Amino acid sequence: MNETSSRQPADLSRRRFLNTTAFAGLAGAGLSVGLAACKQDTGAATAQPGAAAPASHSDSYSVPPGQLDTYYMFSSAGHAGDVRVFGLPSGREFKRIPVFNTDCMVGWGITNESKAIIGTNPDGSVKFNTGDTHHLHPSYTDGTYDGKYLFVNDKINCRLARVRLDTMECDKITEIPNIQGFHGTFPDKCDPVDAAINHTTRVFCGAEFSVPLPNFGKGIDDTAGYRSLFTCVDSESMEVRWQVLIDGNCELVATAYDGKLAATTQYNSEMGTTYPDMMSAEWDSCLFFNVARIEQAVKDGKFKTYGDSKVPVVDGSKAANADPKTALTCYVPIPKNPHGVNISPDGKYYACAGKLSPSGSLIAHELVLKWFDGELGEPRKAVVAEPELGLGPLHTAFDGRGYAYTTMFLDSQIVKWSIEGAIKSYQGDKDATVVVERLDVHYQPGHGFTSMGETRECDGKFLVSDNKFSKDRFLPVGPLHPETSQLIDISGDKMVIVHDNPVSSEPHDSIIIRREIITPKQMYKLDDFPNAVRDAKESGVFRDGNKVTVKLVSQAPAFSLPEFRVKKGDEVTIILTNLDKIEDLTHGFAIQRHNINFIVNPQETKSVTFKANKAGVFWCYCTHFCHAMHMEMRSRMVVEA
Amino acid sequence: MNETSSRQPADLSRRRFLNTTAFAGLAGAGLSVGLAACKQDTGAATAQPGAAAPASHSDSYSVPPGQLDTYYMFSSAGHAGDVRVFGLPSGREFKRIPVFNTDCMVGWGITNESKAIIGTNPDGSVKFNTGDTHHLHPSYTDGTYDGKYLFVNDKINCRLARVRLDTMECDKITEIPNIQGFHGTFPDKCDPVDAAINHTTRVFCGAEFSVPLPNFGKGIDDTAGYRSLFTCVDSESMEVRWQVLIDGNCELVATAYDGKLAATTQYNSEMGTTYPDMMSAEWDSCLFFNVARIEQAVKDGKFKTYGDSKVPVVDGSKAANADPKTALTCYVPIPKNPHGVNISPDGKYYACAGKLSPSGSLIAHELVLKWFDGELGEPRKAVVAEPELGLGPLHTAFDGRGYAYTTMFLDSQIVKWSIEGAIKSYQGDKDATVVVERLDVHYQPGHGFTSMGETRECDGKFLVSDNKFSKDRFLPVGPLHPETSQLIDISGDKMVIVHDNPVSSEPHDSIIIRREIITPKQMYKLDDFPNAVRDAKESGVFRDGNKVTVKLVSQAPAFSLPEFRVKKGDEVTIILTNLDKIEDLTHGFAIQRHNINFIVNPQETKSVTFKANKAGVFWCYCTHFCHAMHMEMRSRMVVEA
């Protein structure tokens, strides 16, 4: 056992502090000081930069030039709208995968292929170019990552996207009807009925904001009638399978290892529409969904649809699910405004964090199932521990050795606690050791997550704390500060901060995967693209009325057409295939003063369509450095008047 | 003196190789193998990953958690269109400054303020959302960086942007007329006439692609009549001052420490429009501009204008500038298709790289001035050295101790050479030591640059090699590979590779600044924004016909209006001031299903304008994590039918 700090008694002064300042912002024009600043004002003594990381220790985690990292870390980039790929332990960023944003480097939002994935307005412009990616999780097989897909949400425009892990590109985006504030998401790990389907087939999506149903301008004043929905998307077709109407809202989402339950935390059981309303109740819930029963209800036609949407919506409200034996949903009460819900790698417990309560709640999977069997009684009985952890608990990660690690937003700490100790303490054992270590992080952590920690292969090596404020940790870069991603070694008795990595806002949530699990594709095949220009001889300008198709290939350091001619007013489609077969030999294609750029990787084909509305000579050039003669790699678009 | 590898004799077999394979790509449908792959095929023995960096050495450059870097590195991000801010020696990336791209995190391309800088189409959409930033250079005072501005080019849409170094945000973008392929750029360091103006007042811009003048559809077949221009932009007003019509094209740009000359390399003296034409001549030029004479000619009215542009264009062609005593320009012949031009920190020499010649050329500043005085004779006499360096020389950096460091694209090396040795060797001294060290980098370096190396304060501590190919240096991330930025310690006798940093394509060019020079502003002032909502009491919905202005303030964790109502069809402008006064306490503002997101830093004001074209309830929420109650920080837009 580690050197322990033993069980913490409730710190009443802190609690009182929480209950007063949390409301300070409501004073309207008042001089409120946000909680975010509290640490700065009151807790300076505990925030010792670098204190936990002697240089000698830190050095052993460096990855020297030419050596490879041992883990991939995939991160959702918050309201930057992309997904990022890092190596650990180096912290090096390898790639940003454009998803809900646009990216003029790869041409995401510019090429016809990417526009087809994003969706377009009638004028051909992309429908959305903003996104707020909160949570990302890969597909599972046998309770661990299978390296196939990564799913990520957009909270602004209510979409779920899928990223292929072989190409590390987004291949599908689905807009979800009837909801607002799509926040938590998690793929399932197994089918609830057919044990042979021990891989991901569904992705669950939680909606945080309640709205009138349908939301077309009626019922806007009846805020009591606003509702949230929980959504299931098919992981292959990416079509919405079904939705569940609920009481309260959805926050984070977790899924069971046996596929039987999906869970979501609720911070607004009150169903309030204003800030004080949302905080009025002392208890909120962790809400469980009985997946098999919901799908049976859909099969049985027990659903509604709303507005234009054809998605079946079943009733998961409390009133309609009073009888456990037929209930689709189970509302387990937990303290005030919880945030995270994370399942332990052994599949036994859901750990929820209180946010406005200084506690975590541990809910037993088997007991929730027992409730659905009508054998538990009150849902609250599914709670098996409620350790007092500190101020602002948000998310919990695991090490596979019996410890949980909860991020404390207000305390700016990672609190390591014993699952067994917490259960014993809850059962009345006053000698039980609950909290075993507190580590200061810098500052205000949001998500914390461990290497392989959301799989059965949880290995307990690293924890990353994604902190929302960096304050003075890095050289100043103007009013907008980066956030911090701190790498912590949790393999020993003591947690050790290894690296401070700045991250452009924001690294919302991440997962850490052993590198062996990912097998990226390094080269496309010409056959992957039906419109491929397979040979330079196929190059040319092909006219159909005022629609012109220009077919081109690239082979370093030249495009197959040194010049192509179109007429002013033409709708021009350029199809470019990169015939180079050398790994890493990507070309770019930009047209001067035409706001067009995109890249083509080896053996890849892409296309763009635009109106040639200016007469003149417009050089096209390779934008992706490819060759000693890269500068000279050009073509020339002549637009005749 | 270091252990030297002594002067390298010309490697004839390598030269022959260059002369054949450089043309291979021209075979159209042929089986060309790009030069980029040559290293892979032929040079494996020299590419030993990590060989130069024993872990013990590497470790001494780590920046432990909580400690600060000693240098800023600012990088142009190539066709990603942004500017990036790193710390050295850690290599940590602090920030991406959106410039020519759009960024849904900060709202660049979304807010009215950013759209005014970028420019808009008649329908209100941004005119451009692509850019290809090649070169970036900060403003100077007394021959060193003054921490005021950073200038960066866009090669796709022919624009120059300015970034304020106090806020690290772009504040101006200027579209340059009459040109295409705006590539090299450099601010001046001094006025050519008034020595009291010893700071940047002009920014020079080189155009790489020649076009008909004006370019409106006439003269498209007269490729011999295509022309390039060299442009001068005012660094304060960001208006175009003047342009120079030249023979050949512009590649990189350099400026003299005394302000008298600006220089640009030319790879296409042939003025060809096809790839073979551009490579036909054995000699190209480094072209010098006599700034004072050009400005006098403009004053004297000796200029033309083209098309709609009112910018004065003087004649810098060879034919019009045969007499040195009145010439505006001086064409100094240097070997085949040069790329970079860099001035030494003592202001004495311009180092050009041959690209298709295995040599560099050193041109003496005083001798070019002598030419303009009519005292030199042939311009070629200004060349004082032409060392043979290796294959594919591109850019040269300096250490302030008499050595130059040239990147070798094909050899994948940094070649360290003695300036004095090269001059002696050129003068016939067969014992002179020219090349003192060759360091393998990984792989195919483009720009190489040293700490403070483009200032009089050049300190010779670090060199960064921005390499175009990473191949197998990092965990694989799909067909698109990152590039590498390798940090090299040049302070000792031997160059040592310290870190390999992956960079999402591409880190085109960078500068390394001592941290003391940059003094960022950490907080805005309300007065910086004329439209600031200075008090929560000023909040409200203000209607003028179907134009509605919604004024809001944010104070963690609430917006001043829990709800605001507009009507379907209204043009809505939201003005949001962040009244929080705590450093790093940024808020975001997104509207559900309306594709809107932006951030407001402490005391900052921003606005967006959009059409409310859907009736219903649309939640607005804070997207930038701000507070324990961040999730609950919302407002509600009600659009009445």
mmCIF file of N, CA, C and O in Angstrom, chain A residues 169 524 577-578 580 585-587 599-606, chain B residues 479-481:
data_model
loop_
_atom_site.group_PDB
_atom_site.id
_atom_site.type_symbol
_atom_site.label_atom_id
_atom_site.label_comp_id
_atom_site.label_asym_id
_atom_site.label_seq_id
_atom_site.Cartn_x
_atom_site.Cartn_y
_atom_site.Cartn_z
ATOM 1 N N GLU A 169 -8.719 9.628 -41.487
ATOM 2 C CA GLU A 169 -9.539 10.651 -42.115
ATOM 3 C C GLU A 169 -11.001 10.427 -41.764
ATOM 4 O O GLU A 169 -11.424 9.285 -41.548
ATOM 5 N N TYR A 524 -2.811 4.845 -50.712
ATOM 6 C CA TYR A 524 -4.103 4.529 -51.307
ATOM 7 C C TYR A 524 -3.910 3.585 -52.485
ATOM 8 O O TYR A 524 -2.787 3.367 -52.946
ATOM 9 N N THR A 577 -5.446 13.009 -60.033
ATOM 10 C CA THR A 577 -4.946 11.775 -59.428
ATOM 11 C C THR A 577 -3.441 11.900 -59.253
ATOM 12 O O THR A 577 -2.738 12.300 -60.186
ATOM 13 N N ASN A 578 -2.973 11.563 -58.076
ATOM 14 C CA ASN A 578 -1.523 11.555 -57.827
ATOM 15 C C ASN A 578 -0.985 10.179 -58.174
ATOM 16 O O ASN A 578 -1.211 9.207 -57.448
ATOM 17 N N ASP A 580 2.094 9.273 -58.283
ATOM 18 C CA ASP A 580 3.312 8.880 -57.569
ATOM 19 C C ASP A 580 3.000 7.750 -56.604
ATOM 20 O O ASP A 580 1.942 7.734 -55.964
ATOM 21 N N LEU A 585 4.876 10.921 -50.554
ATOM 22 C CA LEU A 585 5.051 11.858 -51.675
ATOM 23 C C LEU A 585 3.702 12.446 -52.084
ATOM 24 O O LEU A 585 3.100 12.088 -53.096
ATOM 25 N N THR A 586 3.241 13.365 -51.252
ATOM 26 C CA THR A 586 1.954 14.039 -51.443
ATOM 27 C C THR A 586 2.157 15.282 -52.308
ATOM 28 O O THR A 586 3.186 15.939 -52.205
ATOM 29 N N HIS A 587 1.194 15.580 -53.161
ATOM 30 C CA HIS A 587 1.206 16.837 -53.909
ATOM 31 C C HIS A 587 0.036 17.705 -53.487
ATOM 32 O O HIS A 587 -0.967 17.208 -52.973
ATOM 33 N N ILE A 599 -4.810 18.732 -51.248
ATOM 34 C CA ILE A 599 -3.682 17.827 -51.479
ATOM 35 C C ILE A 599 -4.188 16.493 -52.018
ATOM 36 O O ILE A 599 -5.362 16.132 -51.836
ATOM 37 N N VAL A 600 -3.291 15.786 -52.713
ATOM 38 C CA VAL A 600 -3.560 14.410 -53.126
ATOM 39 C C VAL A 600 -2.388 13.562 -52.638
ATOM 40 O O VAL A 600 -1.242 13.793 -53.007
ATOM 41 N N ASN A 601 -2.699 12.592 -51.805
ATOM 42 C CA ASN A 601 -1.672 11.674 -51.321
ATOM 43 C C ASN A 601 -1.342 10.668 -52.418
ATOM 44 O O ASN A 601 -2.077 10.559 -53.411
ATOM 45 N N PRO A 602 -0.245 9.926 -52.281
ATOM 46 C CA PRO A 602 0.133 8.974 -53.329
ATOM 47 C C PRO A 602 -1.034 8.051 -53.706
ATOM 48 O O PRO A 602 -1.678 7.464 -52.840
ATOM 49 N N GLN A 603 -1.335 7.982 -54.983
ATOM 50 C CA GLN A 603 -2.369 7.127 -55.569
ATOM 51 C C GLN A 603 -3.790 7.565 -55.224
ATOM 52 O O GLN A 603 -4.755 6.837 -55.456
ATOM 53 N N GLU A 604 -3.920 8.765 -54.688
ATOM 54 C CA GLU A 604 -5.246 9.276 -54.312
ATOM 55 C C GLU A 604 -5.811 10.160 -55.428
ATOM 56 O O GLU A 604 -5.066 10.755 -56.203
ATOM 57 N N THR A 605 -7.126 10.260 -55.488
ATOM 58 C CA THR A 605 -7.806 11.143 -56.435
ATOM 59 C C THR A 605 -8.718 12.096 -55.682
ATOM 60 O O THR A 605 -9.418 11.679 -54.758
ATOM 61 N N LYS A 606 -8.684 13.366 -56.042
ATOM 62 C CA LYS A 606 -9.622 14.335 -55.483
ATOM 63 C C LYS A 606 -10.111 15.271 -56.572
ATOM 64 O O LYS A 606 -9.484 15.382 -57.630
ATOM 65 N N PRO B 479 -1.863 7.917 -44.923
ATOM 66 C CA PRO B 479 -1.110 8.302 -46.122
ATOM 67 C C PRO B 479 -0.430 9.671 -46.011
ATOM 68 O O PRO B 479 0.621 9.877 -46.596
ATOM 69 N N LEU B 480 -1.035 10.586 -45.291
ATOM 70 C CA LEU B 480 -0.421 11.911 -45.141
ATOM 71 C C LEU B 480 0.522 11.904 -43.945
ATOM 72 O O LEU B 480 0.093 11.716 -42.809
ATOM 73 N N HIS B 481 1.798 12.106 -44.205
ATOM 74 C CA HIS B 481 2.798 12.100 -43.134
ATOM 75 C C HIS B 481 3.014 13.508 -42.601
ATOM 76 O O HIS B 481 2.902 14.479 -43.351
#
